[in-house]
Short mmCIF file of C-alpha atoms (C1' of nucleotides) in Angstrom, two decimals:
data_model
loop_
_atom_site.label_atom_id
_atom_site.label_comp_id
_atom_site.label_asym_id
_atom_site.label_seq_id
_atom_site.Cartn_x
_atom_site.Cartn_y
_atom_site.Cartn_z
CA UNK A 1 5.69 42.36 17.43
CA UNK A 2 5.98 43.84 20.23
CA UNK A 3 8.87 42.33 23.07
CA UNK A 4 6.17 41.82 25.62
CA UNK A 5 4.06 39.93 23.20
CA UNK A 6 6.77 37.99 21.97
CA UNK A 7 7.68 36.68 25.38
CA UNK A 8 4.01 35.52 26.12
CA UNK A 9 4.03 33.79 23.36
CA UNK A 10 7.36 31.54 24.25
CA UNK A 11 5.91 31.19 27.31
CA UNK A 12 2.87 29.76 26.16
CA UNK A 13 5.05 27.63 24.17
CA UNK A 14 6.77 26.03 26.80
CA UNK A 15 3.66 25.56 28.98
CA UNK A 16 1.71 24.10 26.64
CA UNK A 17 4.40 21.33 26.59
CA UNK A 18 4.53 21.42 30.13
CA UNK A 19 0.83 20.95 30.46
CA UNK A 20 0.99 18.07 27.53
CA UNK A 21 3.02 16.01 30.26
CA UNK A 22 2.27 16.86 33.57
CA UNK A 23 -1.53 17.79 33.21
CA UNK A 24 -2.94 21.30 34.37
CA UNK A 25 -2.38 20.58 37.63
CA UNK A 26 1.25 20.05 36.87
CA UNK A 27 1.49 23.29 35.84
CA UNK A 28 4.03 25.89 37.82
CA UNK A 29 5.09 29.10 37.76
CA UNK A 30 8.41 28.03 39.49
CA UNK A 31 8.78 25.16 37.37
CA UNK A 32 7.65 27.01 34.14
CA UNK A 33 10.03 30.08 35.00
CA UNK A 34 13.08 27.81 35.42
CA UNK A 35 12.27 26.61 31.60
CA UNK A 36 11.72 29.69 30.15
CA UNK A 37 14.72 31.65 31.80
CA UNK A 38 12.54 34.04 33.10
CA UNK A 39 12.05 34.86 36.95
CA UNK A 40 8.77 34.12 38.73
CA UNK A 41 7.76 37.41 38.98
CA UNK A 42 8.52 38.43 35.50
CA UNK A 43 6.62 35.31 34.03
CA UNK A 44 3.45 36.32 36.36
CA UNK A 45 3.28 39.42 35.69
CA UNK A 46 2.21 38.16 31.64
CA UNK A 47 -0.43 36.59 33.35
CA UNK A 48 -1.60 37.70 36.56
CA UNK A 49 -3.01 34.99 37.91
CA UNK A 50 -2.33 31.21 37.71
CA UNK A 51 -5.66 30.73 36.58
CA UNK A 52 -5.53 33.29 33.93
CA UNK A 53 -2.17 31.24 32.53
CA UNK A 54 -4.09 28.24 32.69
CA UNK A 55 -6.84 29.48 30.81
CA UNK A 56 -4.28 30.93 27.78
CA UNK A 57 -2.59 27.98 27.73
CA UNK A 58 -6.29 26.28 27.41
CA UNK A 59 -6.62 28.66 24.25
CA UNK A 60 -3.41 28.36 23.01
CA UNK A 61 -4.07 24.97 23.16
CA UNK A 62 -7.60 25.18 20.81
CA UNK A 63 -5.62 27.29 18.40
CA UNK A 64 -2.85 24.94 18.15
CA UNK A 65 -5.52 22.27 17.61
CA UNK A 66 -7.65 24.37 14.68
CA UNK A 67 -4.27 25.13 12.94
CA UNK A 68 -3.10 21.63 13.01
CA UNK A 69 -6.40 19.80 12.48
CA UNK A 70 -9.27 22.01 11.36
CA UNK A 71 -7.83 24.45 9.27
CA UNK A 72 -6.09 21.92 6.85
CA UNK A 73 -9.25 20.09 6.06
CA UNK A 74 -11.71 23.39 5.30
CA UNK A 75 -10.87 23.22 1.85
CA UNK A 76 -11.67 19.87 1.09
CA UNK A 77 -15.10 19.36 -0.45
CA UNK A 78 -18.09 19.06 2.32
CA UNK A 79 -19.45 15.77 3.46
CA UNK A 80 -17.12 12.45 3.68
CA UNK A 81 -13.73 13.58 2.15
CA UNK A 82 -13.60 16.07 4.59
CA UNK A 83 -14.96 14.18 7.38
CA UNK A 84 -12.40 11.57 6.26
CA UNK A 85 -9.78 13.88 6.09
CA UNK A 86 -10.52 15.41 9.56
CA UNK A 87 -10.42 11.85 11.30
CA UNK A 88 -7.25 11.34 9.75
CA UNK A 89 -5.78 14.30 10.83
CA UNK A 90 -7.30 14.08 14.40
CA UNK A 91 -6.15 10.53 15.11
CA UNK A 92 -2.40 11.69 14.05
CA UNK A 93 -2.63 14.83 16.32
CA UNK A 94 -4.07 12.06 19.03
CA UNK A 95 -0.76 10.17 18.30
CA UNK A 96 1.56 12.48 18.10
CA UNK A 97 0.54 16.02 18.73
CA UNK A 98 3.11 18.87 18.24
CA UNK A 99 3.93 18.66 22.37
CA UNK A 100 6.04 15.95 24.20
CA UNK A 101 3.10 14.44 25.92
CA UNK A 102 -0.96 13.87 25.16
CA UNK A 103 -3.62 16.71 24.13
CA UNK A 104 -4.33 18.24 27.18
CA UNK A 105 -7.66 19.38 26.57
CA UNK A 106 -8.42 15.57 26.38
CA UNK A 107 -6.36 15.36 29.63
CA UNK A 108 -8.35 18.25 31.13
CA UNK A 109 -11.76 17.27 30.15
CA UNK A 110 -11.59 14.50 32.25
CA UNK A 111 -9.32 15.97 35.19
CA UNK A 112 -11.63 19.49 35.89
CA UNK A 113 -15.01 17.78 35.20
CA UNK A 114 -16.03 17.77 38.56
CA UNK A 115 -14.19 21.26 39.62
CA UNK A 116 -16.76 24.01 38.32
CA UNK A 117 -15.13 27.75 37.32
CA UNK A 118 -13.84 29.41 34.30
CA UNK A 119 -11.22 26.62 33.61
CA UNK A 120 -14.02 23.88 33.50
CA UNK A 121 -15.86 26.48 31.17
CA UNK A 122 -13.29 26.66 28.67
CA UNK A 123 -12.67 22.87 28.53
CA UNK A 124 -16.41 22.50 28.20
CA UNK A 125 -16.83 24.90 25.17
CA UNK A 126 -14.03 23.59 23.83
CA UNK A 127 -15.63 20.86 23.42
CA UNK A 128 -18.42 21.92 22.59
CA UNK A 129 -17.22 23.62 19.37
CA UNK A 130 -15.49 20.33 18.27
CA UNK A 131 -18.55 18.18 18.45
CA UNK A 132 -20.09 21.05 16.75
CA UNK A 133 -17.82 20.82 13.86
CA UNK A 134 -18.39 17.04 13.99
CA UNK A 135 -21.44 16.60 14.08
CA UNK A 136 -21.96 19.68 11.16
CA UNK A 137 -19.61 17.71 9.41
CA UNK A 138 -21.98 14.59 9.37
CA UNK A 139 -24.51 16.77 8.57
CA UNK A 140 -23.05 17.91 5.45
CA UNK A 141 -22.14 14.27 4.23
CA UNK A 142 -25.79 13.63 4.88
CA UNK A 143 -26.77 16.95 2.31
CA UNK A 144 -24.27 15.14 0.22
CA UNK A 145 -25.85 11.81 -0.33
CA UNK A 146 -23.05 10.27 1.61
CA UNK A 147 -24.80 9.19 4.40
CA UNK A 148 -28.17 7.94 5.22
CA UNK A 149 -30.99 10.76 5.93
CA UNK A 150 -31.97 9.49 9.07
CA UNK A 151 -28.17 9.51 10.91
CA UNK A 152 -28.31 11.27 14.31
CA UNK A 153 -24.78 13.53 13.94
CA UNK A 154 -24.83 14.30 17.31
CA UNK A 155 -25.06 10.42 18.11
CA UNK A 156 -22.25 10.17 15.36
CA UNK A 157 -20.20 12.88 16.91
CA UNK A 158 -20.59 11.28 20.21
CA UNK A 159 -19.19 8.03 18.93
CA UNK A 160 -16.25 9.68 17.29
CA UNK A 161 -15.12 11.24 20.43
CA UNK A 162 -15.35 7.62 22.27
CA UNK A 163 -12.45 6.56 19.38
CA UNK A 164 -10.69 9.63 20.07
CA UNK A 165 -10.52 9.10 24.30
CA UNK A 166 -10.15 5.18 23.63
CA UNK A 167 -7.12 6.11 21.43
CA UNK A 168 -5.20 7.88 23.55
CA UNK A 169 -6.01 5.34 26.08
CA UNK A 170 -4.43 2.18 23.95
CA UNK A 171 -1.25 4.39 22.70
CA UNK A 172 -0.73 6.44 24.79
CA UNK A 173 -1.37 4.91 28.14
CA UNK A 174 -0.72 1.12 27.34
CA UNK A 175 1.68 1.77 24.59
CA UNK A 176 0.03 -0.61 22.40
CA UNK A 177 0.98 -0.21 18.65
CA UNK A 178 -1.59 -1.88 16.75
CA UNK A 179 -4.33 1.08 18.69
CA UNK A 180 -4.40 3.08 15.75
CA UNK A 181 -5.28 0.40 13.70
CA UNK A 182 -8.50 -0.16 16.01
CA UNK A 183 -9.38 3.60 15.41
CA UNK A 184 -9.23 3.14 12.04
CA UNK A 185 -11.12 -0.09 12.23
CA UNK A 186 -13.90 1.74 14.70
CA UNK A 187 -13.83 4.63 12.61
CA UNK A 188 -14.09 2.70 9.41
CA UNK A 189 -16.94 0.78 10.89
CA UNK A 190 -18.82 3.99 12.14
CA UNK A 191 -18.70 5.27 8.52
CA UNK A 192 -20.17 2.13 7.29
CA UNK A 193 -23.29 2.36 9.28
CA UNK A 194 -23.60 5.87 8.56
CA UNK A 195 -23.28 5.49 4.94
CA UNK A 196 -25.30 2.05 5.24
CA UNK A 197 -29.07 1.66 4.33
CA UNK A 198 -31.44 2.77 7.68
CA UNK A 199 -31.95 -0.47 10.29
CA UNK A 200 -34.72 -1.45 12.47
CA UNK A 201 -34.64 -2.14 16.25
CA UNK A 202 -33.60 -5.97 15.73
CA UNK A 203 -30.83 -5.59 13.55
CA UNK A 204 -32.55 -6.76 10.39
CA UNK A 205 -32.05 -5.22 6.86
CA UNK A 206 -34.97 -2.82 6.21
CA UNK A 207 -34.53 -1.24 3.07
CA UNK A 208 -31.68 -0.71 0.66
CA UNK A 209 -30.70 1.42 -2.06
CA UNK B 1 -10.38 -6.71 62.60
CA UNK B 2 -7.92 -4.42 64.24
CA UNK B 3 -7.46 -0.46 64.81
CA UNK B 4 -5.09 0.14 62.11
CA UNK B 5 -6.48 -1.85 59.50
CA UNK B 6 -9.56 0.15 60.19
CA UNK B 7 -8.14 3.70 60.53
CA UNK B 8 -6.50 2.33 56.95
CA UNK B 9 -9.87 1.42 55.76
CA UNK B 10 -11.23 5.17 56.79
CA UNK B 11 -8.38 6.23 54.95
CA UNK B 12 -8.63 5.03 51.80
CA UNK B 13 -12.46 5.45 51.60
CA UNK B 14 -11.91 9.23 52.08
CA UNK B 15 -9.14 9.40 50.21
CA UNK B 16 -11.26 7.85 47.30
CA UNK B 17 -13.73 10.79 47.60
CA UNK B 18 -10.70 13.16 47.70
CA UNK B 19 -9.26 11.71 44.37
CA UNK B 20 -12.58 11.54 42.63
CA UNK B 21 -13.42 15.64 42.85
CA UNK B 22 -9.73 16.54 42.61
CA UNK B 23 -7.55 13.88 41.06
CA UNK B 24 -4.49 12.10 42.06
CA UNK B 25 -2.70 14.94 41.66
CA UNK B 26 -5.18 16.94 44.32
CA UNK B 27 -4.94 14.38 46.69
CA UNK B 28 -2.96 16.02 49.55
CA UNK B 29 -1.63 14.53 52.51
CA UNK B 30 -2.85 17.59 54.73
CA UNK B 31 -5.73 18.18 53.09
CA UNK B 32 -6.70 14.28 53.62
CA UNK B 33 -5.58 14.41 57.67
CA UNK B 34 -8.08 17.06 57.84
CA UNK B 35 -10.78 15.14 56.60
CA UNK B 36 -10.19 11.92 58.22
CA UNK B 37 -9.71 13.48 61.71
CA UNK B 38 -6.22 12.66 61.98
CA UNK B 39 -2.88 14.51 62.00
CA UNK B 40 -0.59 14.39 59.13
CA UNK B 41 2.05 12.35 60.67
CA UNK B 42 -0.20 9.71 62.05
CA UNK B 43 -1.71 9.15 58.83
CA UNK B 44 1.46 9.45 56.73
CA UNK B 45 2.79 6.59 58.80
CA UNK B 46 -0.10 4.24 57.45
CA UNK B 47 1.86 4.42 54.08
CA UNK B 48 5.32 5.38 54.12
CA UNK B 49 5.15 7.76 51.31
CA UNK B 50 2.35 9.86 49.22
CA UNK B 51 3.03 6.99 45.74
CA UNK B 52 1.98 4.01 47.79
CA UNK B 53 -0.98 6.10 49.30
CA UNK B 54 -1.73 7.15 45.26
CA UNK B 55 -1.13 3.10 44.50
CA UNK B 56 -3.38 2.09 47.53
CA UNK B 57 -6.35 4.73 46.65
CA UNK B 58 -5.80 3.00 42.78
CA UNK B 59 -6.60 -0.39 44.24
CA UNK B 60 -9.24 0.74 46.43
CA UNK B 61 -10.65 1.89 43.00
CA UNK B 62 -10.51 -1.28 41.65
CA UNK B 63 -11.89 -2.59 44.28
CA UNK B 64 -14.75 -0.83 44.62
CA UNK B 65 -15.27 -1.41 40.75
CA UNK B 66 -15.18 -4.75 41.01
CA UNK B 67 -17.67 -5.28 43.56
CA UNK B 68 -20.35 -2.82 42.24
CA UNK B 69 -19.93 -3.83 38.33
CA UNK B 70 -18.17 -6.57 37.81
CA UNK B 71 -19.15 -9.44 40.26
CA UNK B 72 -23.22 -8.80 40.27
CA UNK B 73 -22.41 -9.72 36.63
CA UNK B 74 -20.77 -12.64 37.10
CA UNK B 75 -23.87 -14.79 37.88
CA UNK B 76 -25.70 -14.14 34.92
CA UNK B 77 -25.36 -16.92 31.69
CA UNK B 78 -22.46 -16.18 29.67
CA UNK B 79 -22.60 -14.10 26.50
CA UNK B 80 -24.96 -11.69 25.78
CA UNK B 81 -27.27 -11.25 29.12
CA UNK B 82 -23.71 -10.91 31.16
CA UNK B 83 -22.56 -8.54 28.63
CA UNK B 84 -25.78 -6.92 28.84
CA UNK B 85 -26.11 -6.55 32.11
CA UNK B 86 -22.40 -5.31 32.69
CA UNK B 87 -22.53 -2.82 30.25
CA UNK B 88 -25.75 -1.21 31.70
CA UNK B 89 -23.91 -1.69 35.37
CA UNK B 90 -20.91 0.05 33.76
CA UNK B 91 -23.05 3.25 32.44
CA UNK B 92 -24.25 3.51 35.92
CA UNK B 93 -21.54 3.55 37.96
CA UNK B 94 -19.60 6.23 35.29
CA UNK B 95 -23.33 8.15 35.35
CA UNK B 96 -22.86 8.04 39.58
CA UNK B 97 -20.11 6.35 41.06
CA UNK B 98 -19.99 5.82 44.84
CA UNK B 99 -17.89 8.70 45.32
CA UNK B 100 -18.73 12.67 44.59
CA UNK B 101 -16.99 12.72 41.86
CA UNK B 102 -16.10 10.97 38.66
CA UNK B 103 -14.22 7.71 38.52
CA UNK B 104 -10.44 8.14 39.55
CA UNK B 105 -8.74 5.42 37.22
CA UNK B 106 -10.45 6.47 33.97
CA UNK B 107 -9.60 10.28 35.05
CA UNK B 108 -6.28 9.28 35.97
CA UNK B 109 -5.46 7.49 32.65
CA UNK B 110 -5.67 10.73 30.75
CA UNK B 111 -3.81 12.09 34.00
CA UNK B 112 -0.68 10.00 34.35
CA UNK B 113 -0.37 8.23 30.18
CA UNK B 114 3.09 10.39 30.17
CA UNK B 115 4.64 9.65 33.11
CA UNK B 116 5.86 6.39 33.61
CA UNK B 117 6.21 4.83 37.17
CA UNK B 118 4.54 2.96 39.79
CA UNK B 119 0.90 4.41 39.33
CA UNK B 120 0.93 4.79 35.46
CA UNK B 121 2.14 0.96 35.45
CA UNK B 122 -1.56 0.76 38.27
CA UNK B 123 -4.02 2.43 36.24
CA UNK B 124 -2.56 0.63 32.66
CA UNK B 125 -2.70 -2.92 34.63
CA UNK B 126 -6.26 -2.08 35.54
CA UNK B 127 -6.92 -0.88 32.41
CA UNK B 128 -5.80 -3.96 30.51
CA UNK B 129 -7.83 -6.36 33.06
CA UNK B 130 -10.74 -4.36 32.19
CA UNK B 131 -10.95 -4.63 28.35
CA UNK B 132 -9.61 -8.43 28.77
CA UNK B 133 -12.98 -8.81 30.90
CA UNK B 134 -15.02 -7.36 27.76
CA UNK B 135 -13.03 -8.71 25.29
CA UNK B 136 -13.83 -12.37 26.87
CA UNK B 137 -17.32 -11.60 27.25
CA UNK B 138 -17.46 -10.78 23.73
CA UNK B 139 -15.56 -14.08 23.23
CA UNK B 140 -18.27 -15.66 25.00
CA UNK B 141 -21.36 -14.21 23.19
CA UNK B 142 -19.36 -15.12 20.13
CA UNK B 143 -19.84 -19.00 21.23
CA UNK B 144 -22.84 -18.85 22.46
CA UNK B 145 -23.85 -17.90 18.87
CA UNK B 146 -25.28 -14.17 20.34
CA UNK B 147 -22.05 -12.67 18.07
CA UNK B 148 -20.72 -13.30 14.54
CA UNK B 149 -18.10 -15.89 14.74
CA UNK B 150 -15.26 -13.91 12.80
CA UNK B 151 -16.08 -10.71 15.62
CA UNK B 152 -12.66 -8.63 16.34
CA UNK B 153 -13.36 -9.21 20.51
CA UNK B 154 -10.08 -6.90 20.96
CA UNK B 155 -11.88 -4.14 18.89
CA UNK B 156 -15.56 -4.72 20.57
CA UNK B 157 -13.81 -3.87 23.69
CA UNK B 158 -11.94 -0.70 22.25
CA UNK B 159 -15.05 0.51 21.14
CA UNK B 160 -16.77 -0.27 24.34
CA UNK B 161 -13.99 1.64 26.28
CA UNK B 162 -14.63 4.65 23.91
CA UNK B 163 -18.59 5.07 24.64
CA UNK B 164 -17.84 5.07 28.47
CA UNK B 165 -14.68 8.01 28.17
CA UNK B 166 -17.48 9.49 25.97
CA UNK B 167 -20.47 9.21 28.79
CA UNK B 168 -18.27 10.68 31.09
CA UNK B 169 -17.37 13.57 28.94
CA UNK B 170 -20.87 14.13 27.90
CA UNK B 171 -22.49 13.60 30.97
CA UNK B 172 -20.04 15.29 33.72
CA UNK B 173 -17.76 17.81 31.45
CA UNK B 174 -21.00 19.17 29.31
CA UNK B 175 -23.63 18.16 32.10
CA UNK B 176 -26.07 17.02 29.03
CA UNK B 177 -28.64 15.22 30.45
CA UNK B 178 -29.48 12.97 27.41
CA UNK B 179 -25.64 12.12 27.36
CA UNK B 180 -26.92 8.29 28.44
CA UNK B 181 -29.23 8.25 25.68
CA UNK B 182 -26.26 8.63 23.68
CA UNK B 183 -23.93 5.97 25.42
CA UNK B 184 -27.35 3.39 25.18
CA UNK B 185 -27.62 3.86 21.61
CA UNK B 186 -24.06 3.44 20.63
CA UNK B 187 -23.91 0.44 22.55
CA UNK B 188 -27.17 -1.16 20.82
CA UNK B 189 -25.59 -0.07 17.40
CA UNK B 190 -22.51 -2.20 18.44
CA UNK B 191 -24.20 -4.63 19.43
CA UNK B 192 -26.36 -5.10 16.62
CA UNK B 193 -23.02 -4.32 14.24
CA UNK B 194 -21.20 -7.58 15.94
CA UNK B 195 -24.36 -9.56 15.97
CA UNK B 196 -25.04 -8.50 12.27
CA UNK B 197 -23.76 -11.14 9.47
CA UNK B 198 -20.44 -10.26 8.43
CA UNK B 199 -19.68 -7.50 6.14
CA UNK B 200 -17.15 -7.31 3.03
CA UNK B 201 -14.88 -4.07 2.63
CA UNK B 202 -17.51 -1.93 0.93
CA UNK B 203 -20.26 -2.04 3.44
CA UNK B 204 -22.19 -4.72 1.65
CA UNK B 205 -23.70 -7.63 2.90
CA UNK B 206 -22.26 -10.19 1.89
CA UNK B 207 -24.28 -13.05 4.01
CA UNK B 208 -26.85 -13.40 6.34
CA UNK B 209 -28.16 -16.47 8.12
"C1'" DT C 1 -2.84 -5.50 85.56
"C1'" DT C 2 1.29 -4.90 83.53
"C1'" DG C 3 4.61 -4.97 79.74
"C1'" DA C 4 4.79 -4.97 75.02
"C1'" DC C 5 3.67 -2.91 71.05
"C1'" DA C 6 1.04 -0.59 67.48
"C1'" DA C 7 -1.23 3.62 66.53
"C1'" DT C 8 -1.17 8.36 66.79
"C1'" DA C 9 -0.04 13.26 67.65
"C1'" DG C 10 3.33 17.54 67.75
"C1'" DA C 11 6.65 19.75 66.23
"C1'" DA C 12 9.67 20.68 62.92
"C1'" DC C 13 12.09 20.16 58.21
"C1'" DG C 14 13.51 22.37 53.63
"C1'" DA C 15 10.87 23.07 49.47
"C1'" DT C 16 8.06 24.68 46.56
"C1'" DC C 17 3.72 26.92 46.11
"C1'" DG C 18 1.08 31.61 44.04
"C1'" DT C 19 1.53 35.96 44.65
"C1'" DT C 20 3.28 41.30 46.44
"C1'" DC C 21 6.07 44.82 46.20
"C1'" DG C 22 10.05 48.25 45.04
"C1'" DT C 23 13.44 48.37 41.99
"C1'" DT C 24 16.14 48.34 37.78
"C1'" DT C 25 16.99 47.30 33.13
"C1'" DA C 26 15.08 47.47 27.98
"C1'" DT C 27 12.38 49.25 24.75
"C1'" DT C 28 10.04 52.45 22.51
"C1'" DT C 29 8.32 57.29 21.57
"C1'" DT C 30 9.24 61.84 21.93
"C1'" DA D 1 19.11 61.83 23.10
"C1'" DA D 2 16.05 62.33 26.58
"C1'" DA D 3 11.70 61.34 28.48
"C1'" DA D 4 8.11 57.93 29.11
"C1'" DT D 5 6.71 53.55 29.08
"C1'" DA D 6 7.26 48.53 29.15
"C1'" DA D 7 9.36 44.68 30.90
"C1'" DA D 8 11.78 42.22 34.03
"C1'" DC D 9 14.00 41.06 38.12
"C1'" DG D 10 15.12 39.87 43.36
"C1'" DA D 11 13.65 39.43 47.30
"C1'" DA D 12 10.44 38.22 50.56
"C1'" DC D 13 5.75 37.38 52.07
"C1'" DG D 14 2.54 33.85 54.51
"C1'" DA D 15 1.04 28.77 53.28
"C1'" DT D 16 1.02 24.16 51.84
"C1'" DC D 17 3.42 20.51 50.25
"C1'" DG D 18 6.31 15.43 51.79
"C1'" DT D 19 8.48 13.46 54.96
"C1'" DT D 20 11.65 12.49 59.92
"C1'" DC D 21 11.81 13.00 64.14
"C1'" DT D 22 11.08 12.00 69.02
"C1'" DA D 23 6.79 11.77 72.24
"C1'" DT D 24 2.54 10.46 73.92
"C1'" DT D 25 -1.32 7.86 73.72
"C1'" DG D 26 -4.14 3.80 72.91
"C1'" DT D 27 -4.87 -1.40 72.54
"C1'" DC D 28 -4.39 -5.85 73.12
"C1'" DA D 29 -2.12 -10.32 74.96
"C1'" DA D 30 -0.51 -12.03 79.15
#
DNA sequence: TTGACAATAGAACGATCGTTCGTTTATTTT
DNA sequence: AAAATAAACGAACGATCGTTCTATTGTCAA
C-alpha cells in the first residue's frame, strides 16, 4: 500500500468523524487539515475539489455501513433470520456508529434533498440500494413462508426506513434512553403484521392459517 | 405595526425559504441581506447575532406549522377524526410546505442532533411538543373508543414520526411520486393496528370485540 | 415642524473559506 | 546511489463569513 493511499485513507477516516458531527456542510478543508496534521494544500491535492472530497466521504460511509451491518448478516439463512439480524445491526449502528456523531448518510439525506448535484445523487443512490436490500430481504421472507404472500415488500422497506429515522430523532436529538425500546416494539409490530394473515380494508380478520 | 416589526417579518419569511433549501448552516447573513434588499449590517441589527437569527427562524417555522397543520384540526371532534385530519395535513405539509424546500425543522433535527446549544434545544423542544400533540391525540382516540385501550400512545407517536421522515426521504430525496401512497398505506396500517383487538406476544389474536 | 429615536447604510475588521502555484521534501523505481 | 516520480508544504489569491463601528436616513410623537 503506497503512501498516498494510506494518507488518503487516514484523511477519510477523520473526515467521516467530522461529517458525522458537523454534517457535510461542516466538513471544512482547513479544519480537516488541522485534525490530520496536514497542510491545506497537501490535503486538497488528494481530492482535487471539496465536492470530490464530500463524495469520497459518502462512499466511505457506505462502505463502512456495508462492513458493519450488511456483510455480517449475509451468511445467515434467508428470510426472517437474516432480516431480524440486519434490523438489530442497523439499530445498533444508529445507536452508536463507529464515529462520534450520527449516521452521515441519514443526516445528509435531509440536508441535501433539495440541492441537485453529484452529492444528492450519491446519497439517493445509497438510500435506493439500502431500500432494495431490505425489500429483497422481505421478499425472501415471503418465499420462505415467514411473511404472508401478499406483503408489499416496498412498503415494508419504507416502514423500516421510517423506524430508523425515528430512532435517530428520539435517541440522538431528544436523548431519550427508552428510544431503543420503541424501535424494537415498532419493528416487532411491523414483523408481526407482515407475518400475520391477510386483512381486509376494515381491519377485520379475513383468513387465518 | 411599526416599521421594524414589518421588516423583521419580511426577513424571517425570506430566511425561512433560504433555510428550507440550504439548511440552517446554509443560512447566511450576506445572502439573506442580498435577497431582502437590505444591507448586511441593517439586517444584522434586527437579531444581534447569527444564532439568534437561526433561533428566530426555527420559531417562525414552528408557528407556520401550527398555523397550517395544527390549528385547522383543533375544531374537529376529538379522537380518530381529528387525528386523521392532522395526518393528512401533515403529509400535505411534508409534500409541499409553504416554502421552496422541505420542512426546516425536520432537516435540522438530523443536522444538529450532535451539536448541543440553543439551536438543538429549540428543535428538540419543537419535536417534543409535536410528539406530545400526537400522543394526546391518540389518547383521545382511546378514550373515544376508536383505539384499543392498551395502545401505547408514545409508541404510536414514534411510529407516526417515522412515517413522516420516510416520506421526506422518498418523495423529496428520491423524488418518487408513489411515495405518498406508501405514506397513506403505512398510516392506514398503523391506525388499523391501533384500532384492532389486543394481540399477545406471539402475534396471535387473543380477543376480539 | 421640530426633536427624539428607531432603522438602515456603509466601510472596515480579522477569520476562514476553497483554490492555485511554485517549491521542497519523501518515496519509489531504475 | 541516482534519477524519476509522488506527496506534502508554504504562501498567496479573491471571496465570503459574522461582527463592530460611525454616520446617515427614515419614522413617529409632541
